Backbone as a chain_set.jsonl record, in Angstrom:
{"seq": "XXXXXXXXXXXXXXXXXXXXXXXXXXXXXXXXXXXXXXXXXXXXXXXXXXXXXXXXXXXXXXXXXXXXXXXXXXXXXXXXXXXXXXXXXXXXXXXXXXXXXXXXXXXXXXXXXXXXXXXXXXXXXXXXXXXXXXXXXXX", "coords": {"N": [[102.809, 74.646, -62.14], [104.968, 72.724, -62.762], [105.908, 69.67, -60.879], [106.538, 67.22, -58.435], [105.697, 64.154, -59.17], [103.563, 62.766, -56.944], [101.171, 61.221, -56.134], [99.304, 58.37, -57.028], [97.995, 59.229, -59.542], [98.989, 61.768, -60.277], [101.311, 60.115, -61.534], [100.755, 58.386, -63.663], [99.479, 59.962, -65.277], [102.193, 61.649, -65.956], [103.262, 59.432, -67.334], [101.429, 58.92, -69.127], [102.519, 61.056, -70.921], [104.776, 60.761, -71.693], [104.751, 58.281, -72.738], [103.649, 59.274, -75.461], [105.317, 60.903, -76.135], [107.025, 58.897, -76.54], [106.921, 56.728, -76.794], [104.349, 56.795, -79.288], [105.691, 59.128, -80.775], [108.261, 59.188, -81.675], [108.275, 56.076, -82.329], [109.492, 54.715, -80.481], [109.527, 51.734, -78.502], [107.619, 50.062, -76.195], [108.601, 48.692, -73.619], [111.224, 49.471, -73.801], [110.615, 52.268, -73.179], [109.167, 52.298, -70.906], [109.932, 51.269, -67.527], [111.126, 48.482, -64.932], [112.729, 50.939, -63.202], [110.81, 52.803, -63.028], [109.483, 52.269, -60.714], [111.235, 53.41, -58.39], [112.092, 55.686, -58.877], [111.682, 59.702, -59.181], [109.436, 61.328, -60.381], [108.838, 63.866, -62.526], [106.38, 66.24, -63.26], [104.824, 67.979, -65.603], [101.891, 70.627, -65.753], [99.341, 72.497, -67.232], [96.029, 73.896, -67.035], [95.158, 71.557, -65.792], [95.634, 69.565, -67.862], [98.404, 67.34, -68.458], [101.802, 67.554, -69.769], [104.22, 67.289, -70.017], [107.472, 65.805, -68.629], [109.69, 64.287, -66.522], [112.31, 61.967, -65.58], [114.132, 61.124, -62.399], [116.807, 60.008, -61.352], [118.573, 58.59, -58.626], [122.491, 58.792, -57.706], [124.947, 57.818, -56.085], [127.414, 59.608, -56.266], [125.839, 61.536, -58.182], [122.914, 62.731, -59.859], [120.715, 61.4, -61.898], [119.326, 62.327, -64.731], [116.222, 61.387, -66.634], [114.279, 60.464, -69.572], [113.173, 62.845, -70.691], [110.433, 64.499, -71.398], [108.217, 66.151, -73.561], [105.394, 67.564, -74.639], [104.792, 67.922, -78.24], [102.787, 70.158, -78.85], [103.864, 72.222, -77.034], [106.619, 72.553, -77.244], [109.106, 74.357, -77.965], [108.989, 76.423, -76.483], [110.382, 77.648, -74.266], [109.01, 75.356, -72.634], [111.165, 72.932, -71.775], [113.36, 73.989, -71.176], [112.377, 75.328, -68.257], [111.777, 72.373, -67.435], [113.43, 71.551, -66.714], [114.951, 73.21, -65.07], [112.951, 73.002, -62.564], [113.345, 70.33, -61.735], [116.44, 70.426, -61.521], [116.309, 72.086, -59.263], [115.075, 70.72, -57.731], [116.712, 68.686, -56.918], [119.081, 70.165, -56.319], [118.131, 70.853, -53.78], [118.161, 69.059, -52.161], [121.22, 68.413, -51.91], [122.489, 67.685, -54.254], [124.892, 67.987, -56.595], [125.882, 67.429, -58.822], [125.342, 66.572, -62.347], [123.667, 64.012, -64.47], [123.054, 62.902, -67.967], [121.597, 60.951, -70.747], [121.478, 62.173, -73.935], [119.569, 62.787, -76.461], [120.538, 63.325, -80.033], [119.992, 64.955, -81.311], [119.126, 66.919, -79.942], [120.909, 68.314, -78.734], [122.072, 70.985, -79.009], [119.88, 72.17, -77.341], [120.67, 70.787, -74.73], [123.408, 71.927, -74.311], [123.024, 74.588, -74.831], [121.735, 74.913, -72.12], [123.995, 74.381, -70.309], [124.973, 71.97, -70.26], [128.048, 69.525, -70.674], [128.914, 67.818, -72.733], [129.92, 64.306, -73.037], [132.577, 61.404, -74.18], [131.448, 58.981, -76.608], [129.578, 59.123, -78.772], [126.62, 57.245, -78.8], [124.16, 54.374, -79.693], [121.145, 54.082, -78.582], [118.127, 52.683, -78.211], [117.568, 52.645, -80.845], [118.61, 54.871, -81.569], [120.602, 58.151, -81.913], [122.777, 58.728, -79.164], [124.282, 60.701, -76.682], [126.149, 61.416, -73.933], [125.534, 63.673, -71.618], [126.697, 65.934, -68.717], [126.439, 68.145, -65.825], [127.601, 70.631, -63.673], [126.829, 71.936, -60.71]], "CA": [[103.081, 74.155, -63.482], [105.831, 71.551, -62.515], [105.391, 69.267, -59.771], [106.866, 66.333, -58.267], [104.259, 63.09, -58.949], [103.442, 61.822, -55.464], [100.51, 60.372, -56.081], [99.163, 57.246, -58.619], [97.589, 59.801, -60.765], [100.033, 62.047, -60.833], [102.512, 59.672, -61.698], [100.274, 57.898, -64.678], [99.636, 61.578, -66.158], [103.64, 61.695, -66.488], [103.601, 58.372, -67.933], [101.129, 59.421, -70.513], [103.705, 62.504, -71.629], [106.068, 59.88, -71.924], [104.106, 57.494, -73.995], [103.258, 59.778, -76.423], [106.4, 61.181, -77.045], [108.709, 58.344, -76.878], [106.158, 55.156, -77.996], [104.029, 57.306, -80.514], [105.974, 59.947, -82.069], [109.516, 58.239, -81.575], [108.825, 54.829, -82.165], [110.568, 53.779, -79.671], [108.839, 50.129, -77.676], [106.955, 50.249, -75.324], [109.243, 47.699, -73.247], [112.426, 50.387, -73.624], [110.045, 53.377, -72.733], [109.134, 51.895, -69.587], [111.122, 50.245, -66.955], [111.476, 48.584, -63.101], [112.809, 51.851, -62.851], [109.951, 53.838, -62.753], [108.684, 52.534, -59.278], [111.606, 54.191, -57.269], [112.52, 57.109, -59.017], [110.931, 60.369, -59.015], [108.98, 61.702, -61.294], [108.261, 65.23, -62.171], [104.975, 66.029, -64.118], [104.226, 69.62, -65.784], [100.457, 70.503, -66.326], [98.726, 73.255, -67.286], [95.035, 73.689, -66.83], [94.702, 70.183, -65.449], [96.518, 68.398, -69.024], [99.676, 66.892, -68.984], [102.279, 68.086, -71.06], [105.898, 67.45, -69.871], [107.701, 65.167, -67.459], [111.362, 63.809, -66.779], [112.771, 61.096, -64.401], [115.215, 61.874, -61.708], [117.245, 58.44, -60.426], [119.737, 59.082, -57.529], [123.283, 57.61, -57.576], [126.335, 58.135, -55.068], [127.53, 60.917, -56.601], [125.238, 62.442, -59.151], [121.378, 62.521, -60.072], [120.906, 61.038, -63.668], [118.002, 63.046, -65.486], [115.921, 60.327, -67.81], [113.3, 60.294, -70.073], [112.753, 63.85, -70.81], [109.779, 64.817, -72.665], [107.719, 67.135, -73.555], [104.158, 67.401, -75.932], [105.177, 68.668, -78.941], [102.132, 71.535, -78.793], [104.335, 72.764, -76.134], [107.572, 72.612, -77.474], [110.097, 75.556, -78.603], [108.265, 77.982, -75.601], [110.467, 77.372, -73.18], [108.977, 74.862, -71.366], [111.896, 72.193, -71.652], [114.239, 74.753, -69.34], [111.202, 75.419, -67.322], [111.071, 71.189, -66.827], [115.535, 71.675, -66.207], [115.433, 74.257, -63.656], [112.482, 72.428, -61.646], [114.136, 68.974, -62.175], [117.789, 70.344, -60.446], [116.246, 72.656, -58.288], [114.761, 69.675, -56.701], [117.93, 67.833, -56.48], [119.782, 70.966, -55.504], [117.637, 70.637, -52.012], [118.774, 67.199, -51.475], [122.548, 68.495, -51.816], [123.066, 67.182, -55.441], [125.049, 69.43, -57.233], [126.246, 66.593, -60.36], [124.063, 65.752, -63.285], [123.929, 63.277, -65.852], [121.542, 62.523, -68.819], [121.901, 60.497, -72.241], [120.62, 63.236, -74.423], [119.351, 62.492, -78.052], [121.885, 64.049, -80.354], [118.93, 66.246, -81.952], [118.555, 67.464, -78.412], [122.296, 68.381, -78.099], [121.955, 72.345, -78.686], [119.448, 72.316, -75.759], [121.819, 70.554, -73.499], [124.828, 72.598, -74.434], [122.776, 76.157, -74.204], [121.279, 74.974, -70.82], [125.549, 73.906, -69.137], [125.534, 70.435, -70.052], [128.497, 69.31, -71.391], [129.181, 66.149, -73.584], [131.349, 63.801, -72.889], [132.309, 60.945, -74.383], [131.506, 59.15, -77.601], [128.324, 58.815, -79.239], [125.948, 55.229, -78.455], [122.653, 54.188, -80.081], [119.497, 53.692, -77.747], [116.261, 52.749, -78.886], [117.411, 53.041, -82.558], [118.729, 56.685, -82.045], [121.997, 58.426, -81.447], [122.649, 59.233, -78.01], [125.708, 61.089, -75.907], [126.269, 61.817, -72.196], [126.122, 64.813, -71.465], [127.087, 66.24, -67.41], [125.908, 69.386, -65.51], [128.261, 70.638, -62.345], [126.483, 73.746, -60.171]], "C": [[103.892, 72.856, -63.425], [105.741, 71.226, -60.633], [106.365, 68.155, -59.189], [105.562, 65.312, -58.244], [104.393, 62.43, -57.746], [102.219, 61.025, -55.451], [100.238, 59.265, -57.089], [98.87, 58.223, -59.773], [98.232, 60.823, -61.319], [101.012, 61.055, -61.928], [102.049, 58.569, -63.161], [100.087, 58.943, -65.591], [101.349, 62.072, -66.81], [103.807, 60.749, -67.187], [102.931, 58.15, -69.314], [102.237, 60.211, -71.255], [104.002, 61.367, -72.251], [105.607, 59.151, -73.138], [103.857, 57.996, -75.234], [104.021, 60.162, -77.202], [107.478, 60.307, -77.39], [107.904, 57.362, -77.771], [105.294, 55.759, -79.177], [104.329, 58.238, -81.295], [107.437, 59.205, -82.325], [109.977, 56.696, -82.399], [109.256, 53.955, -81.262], [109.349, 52.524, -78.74], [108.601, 50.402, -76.739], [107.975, 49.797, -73.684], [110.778, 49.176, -72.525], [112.072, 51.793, -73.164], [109.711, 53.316, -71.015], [109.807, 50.881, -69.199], [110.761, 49.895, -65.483], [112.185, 49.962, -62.116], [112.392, 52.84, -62.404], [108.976, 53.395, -61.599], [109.62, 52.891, -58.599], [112.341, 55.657, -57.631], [111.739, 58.237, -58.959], [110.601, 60.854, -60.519], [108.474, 63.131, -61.949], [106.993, 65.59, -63.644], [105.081, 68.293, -64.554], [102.84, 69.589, -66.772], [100.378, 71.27, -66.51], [96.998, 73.425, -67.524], [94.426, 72.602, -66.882], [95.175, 69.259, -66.619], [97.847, 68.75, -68.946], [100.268, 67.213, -69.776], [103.987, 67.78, -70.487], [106.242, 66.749, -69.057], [109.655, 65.028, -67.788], [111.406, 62.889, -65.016], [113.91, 61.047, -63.935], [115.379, 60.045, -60.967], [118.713, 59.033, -59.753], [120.925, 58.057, -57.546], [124.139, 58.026, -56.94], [126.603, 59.606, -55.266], [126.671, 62.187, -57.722], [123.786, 61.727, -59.069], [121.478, 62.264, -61.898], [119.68, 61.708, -64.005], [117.663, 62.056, -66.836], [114.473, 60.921, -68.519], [112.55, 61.944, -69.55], [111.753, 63.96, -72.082], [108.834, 65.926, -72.724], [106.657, 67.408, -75.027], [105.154, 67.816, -76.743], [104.13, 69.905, -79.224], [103.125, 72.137, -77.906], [106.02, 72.819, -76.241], [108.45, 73.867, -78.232], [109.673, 76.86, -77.606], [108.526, 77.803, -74.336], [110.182, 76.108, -72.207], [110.221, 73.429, -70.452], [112.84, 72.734, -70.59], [113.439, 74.722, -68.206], [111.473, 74.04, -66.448], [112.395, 70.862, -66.025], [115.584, 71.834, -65.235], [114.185, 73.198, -62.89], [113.67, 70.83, -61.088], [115.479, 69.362, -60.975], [117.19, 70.893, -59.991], [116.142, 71.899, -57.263], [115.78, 68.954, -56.4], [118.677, 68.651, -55.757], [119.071, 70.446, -54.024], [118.394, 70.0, -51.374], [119.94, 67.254, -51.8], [123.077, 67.688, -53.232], [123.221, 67.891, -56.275], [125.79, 69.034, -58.836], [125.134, 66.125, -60.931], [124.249, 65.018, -64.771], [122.943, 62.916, -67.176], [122.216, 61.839, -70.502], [120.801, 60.856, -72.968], [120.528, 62.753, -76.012], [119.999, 63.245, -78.938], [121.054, 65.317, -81.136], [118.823, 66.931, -80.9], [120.254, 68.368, -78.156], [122.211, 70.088, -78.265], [121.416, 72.389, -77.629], [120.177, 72.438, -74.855], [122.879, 71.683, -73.311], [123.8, 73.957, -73.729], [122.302, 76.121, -72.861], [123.049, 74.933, -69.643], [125.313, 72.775, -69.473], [127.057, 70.713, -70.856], [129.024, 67.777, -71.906], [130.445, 65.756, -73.568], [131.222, 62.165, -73.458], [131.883, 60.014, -75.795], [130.007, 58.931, -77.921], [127.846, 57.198, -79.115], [124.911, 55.757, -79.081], [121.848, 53.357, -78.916], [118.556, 53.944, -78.674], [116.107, 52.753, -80.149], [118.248, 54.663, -82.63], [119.776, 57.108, -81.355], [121.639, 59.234, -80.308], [124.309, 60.325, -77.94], [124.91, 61.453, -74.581], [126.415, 63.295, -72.17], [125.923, 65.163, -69.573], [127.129, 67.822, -67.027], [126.901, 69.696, -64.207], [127.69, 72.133, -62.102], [126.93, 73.423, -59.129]], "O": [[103.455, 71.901, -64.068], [105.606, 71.949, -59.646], [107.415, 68.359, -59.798], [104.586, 65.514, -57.522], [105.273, 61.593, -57.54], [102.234, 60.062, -54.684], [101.001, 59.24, -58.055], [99.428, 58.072, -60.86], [98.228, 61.005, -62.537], [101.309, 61.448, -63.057], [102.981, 57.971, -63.699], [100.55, 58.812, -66.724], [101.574, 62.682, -67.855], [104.698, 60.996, -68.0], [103.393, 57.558, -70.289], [102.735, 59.725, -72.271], [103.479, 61.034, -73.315], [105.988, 59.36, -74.29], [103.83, 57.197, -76.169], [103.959, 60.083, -78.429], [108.454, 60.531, -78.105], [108.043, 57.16, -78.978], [105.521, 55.166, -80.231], [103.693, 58.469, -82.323], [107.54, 58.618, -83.401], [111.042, 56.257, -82.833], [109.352, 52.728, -81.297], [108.227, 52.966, -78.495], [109.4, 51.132, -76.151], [107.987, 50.597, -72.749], [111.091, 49.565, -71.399], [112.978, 52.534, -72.784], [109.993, 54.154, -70.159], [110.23, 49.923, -69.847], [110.196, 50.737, -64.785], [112.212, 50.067, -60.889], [112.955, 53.665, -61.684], [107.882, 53.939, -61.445], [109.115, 52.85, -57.477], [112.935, 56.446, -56.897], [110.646, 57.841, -58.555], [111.311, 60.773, -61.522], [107.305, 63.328, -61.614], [106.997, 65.097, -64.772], [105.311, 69.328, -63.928], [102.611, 69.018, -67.838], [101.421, 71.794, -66.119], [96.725, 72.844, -68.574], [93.464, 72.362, -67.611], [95.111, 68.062, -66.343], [98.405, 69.821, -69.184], [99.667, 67.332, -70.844], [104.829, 68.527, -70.986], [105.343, 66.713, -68.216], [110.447, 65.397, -68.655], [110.871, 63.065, -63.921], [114.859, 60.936, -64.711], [114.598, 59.271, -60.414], [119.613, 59.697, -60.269], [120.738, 56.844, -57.453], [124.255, 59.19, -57.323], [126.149, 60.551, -54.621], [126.946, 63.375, -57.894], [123.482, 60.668, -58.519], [122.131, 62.825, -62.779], [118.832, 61.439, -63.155], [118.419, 61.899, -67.795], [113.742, 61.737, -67.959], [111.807, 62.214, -68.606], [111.983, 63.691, -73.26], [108.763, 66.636, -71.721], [107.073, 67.438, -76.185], [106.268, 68.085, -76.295], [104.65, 70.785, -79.91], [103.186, 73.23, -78.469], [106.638, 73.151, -75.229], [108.048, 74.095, -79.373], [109.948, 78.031, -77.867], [107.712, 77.751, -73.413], [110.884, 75.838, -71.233], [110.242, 73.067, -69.276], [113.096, 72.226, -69.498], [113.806, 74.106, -67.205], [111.478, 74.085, -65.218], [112.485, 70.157, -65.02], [116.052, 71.084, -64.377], [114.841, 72.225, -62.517], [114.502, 70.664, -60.196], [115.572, 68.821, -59.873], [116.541, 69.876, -59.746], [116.716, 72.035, -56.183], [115.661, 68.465, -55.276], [119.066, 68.263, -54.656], [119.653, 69.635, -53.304], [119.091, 70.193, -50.378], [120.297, 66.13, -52.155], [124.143, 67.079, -53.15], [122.322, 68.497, -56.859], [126.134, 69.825, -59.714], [124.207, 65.5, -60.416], [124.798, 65.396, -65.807], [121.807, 62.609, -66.813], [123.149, 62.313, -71.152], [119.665, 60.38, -72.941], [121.536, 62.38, -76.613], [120.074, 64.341, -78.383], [121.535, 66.408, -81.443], [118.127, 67.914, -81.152], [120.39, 69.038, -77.133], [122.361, 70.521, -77.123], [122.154, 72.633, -76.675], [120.483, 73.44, -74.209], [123.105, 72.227, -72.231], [123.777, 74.272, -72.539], [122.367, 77.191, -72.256], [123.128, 75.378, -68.498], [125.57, 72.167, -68.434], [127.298, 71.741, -71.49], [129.456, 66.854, -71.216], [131.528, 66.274, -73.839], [130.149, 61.575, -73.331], [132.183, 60.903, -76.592], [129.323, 58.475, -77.005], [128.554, 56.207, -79.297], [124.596, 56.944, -79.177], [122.028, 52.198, -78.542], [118.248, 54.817, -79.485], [115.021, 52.828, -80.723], [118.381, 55.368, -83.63], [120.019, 56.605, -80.258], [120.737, 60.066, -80.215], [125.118, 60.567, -78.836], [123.735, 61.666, -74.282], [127.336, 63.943, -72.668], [124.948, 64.602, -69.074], [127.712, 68.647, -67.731], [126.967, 68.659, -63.548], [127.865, 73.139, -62.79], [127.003, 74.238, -58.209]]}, "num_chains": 1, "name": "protein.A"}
């Protein structure tokens, strides 16, 4: 169900998710949706019977893994699969000895965070048009 994208087509199938939920239901620019970022970070893709439906981008920094650009269809939304895309997401970092996490979570998003262990820190910023906060994971 969740994967890491290693290949091109993987990693364009995550970039659909993305598009859909950030540049056509969002709004948000195409420009601020994608970045130079997304050729060295990882990418994690969740499919189910071969369609796309979920992704998030994992960028590595000294001490912590930042979790970006979480999304997820909206057919597929409220059934779980956003923890589902969590727990893959750190598990995979757990491996690689990263046990801090960071993410600038959309403030509609902020129950999620909280019921998953994030916690917010910090004061509220606008990205993209839309209220953000930090929120930070320690396992």
């Amino acid at each position: 169900m969740f994967r890491v994208a290693l290949n091109a087509a993987d990693r364009q199938k995550a970039m659909v998710v993305r598009g859909i939920v950030f540049v056509g239901e969002q709004q948000i620019s195409y420009q601020e949706t994608f970045d130079e970022c997304d050729e060295t970070a990882v990418l994690i893709l969740g499919e189910r019977d071969g369609e796309p439906f979920a992704t998030a981008r994992i960028r590595n920094f000294e001490s912590y893994a930042k979790l970006e650009r979480i999304a997820v269809l909206q057919a597929y939304r409220l059934q779980g699969y956003g923890t589902k895309l969590l727990d893959f997401a750190i598990e995979y970092c757990q491996q690689q000895n990263i046990r801090t996490f960071k993410l600038s979570g959309q403030i509609r998003s902020k129950a999620f965070y909280k019921k998953y262990g994030f916690q917010d820190e910090g004061d509220r910023f606008v990205d993209a048009g839309i209220e953000h906060c930090t929120f930070t994971l320690k396992t």
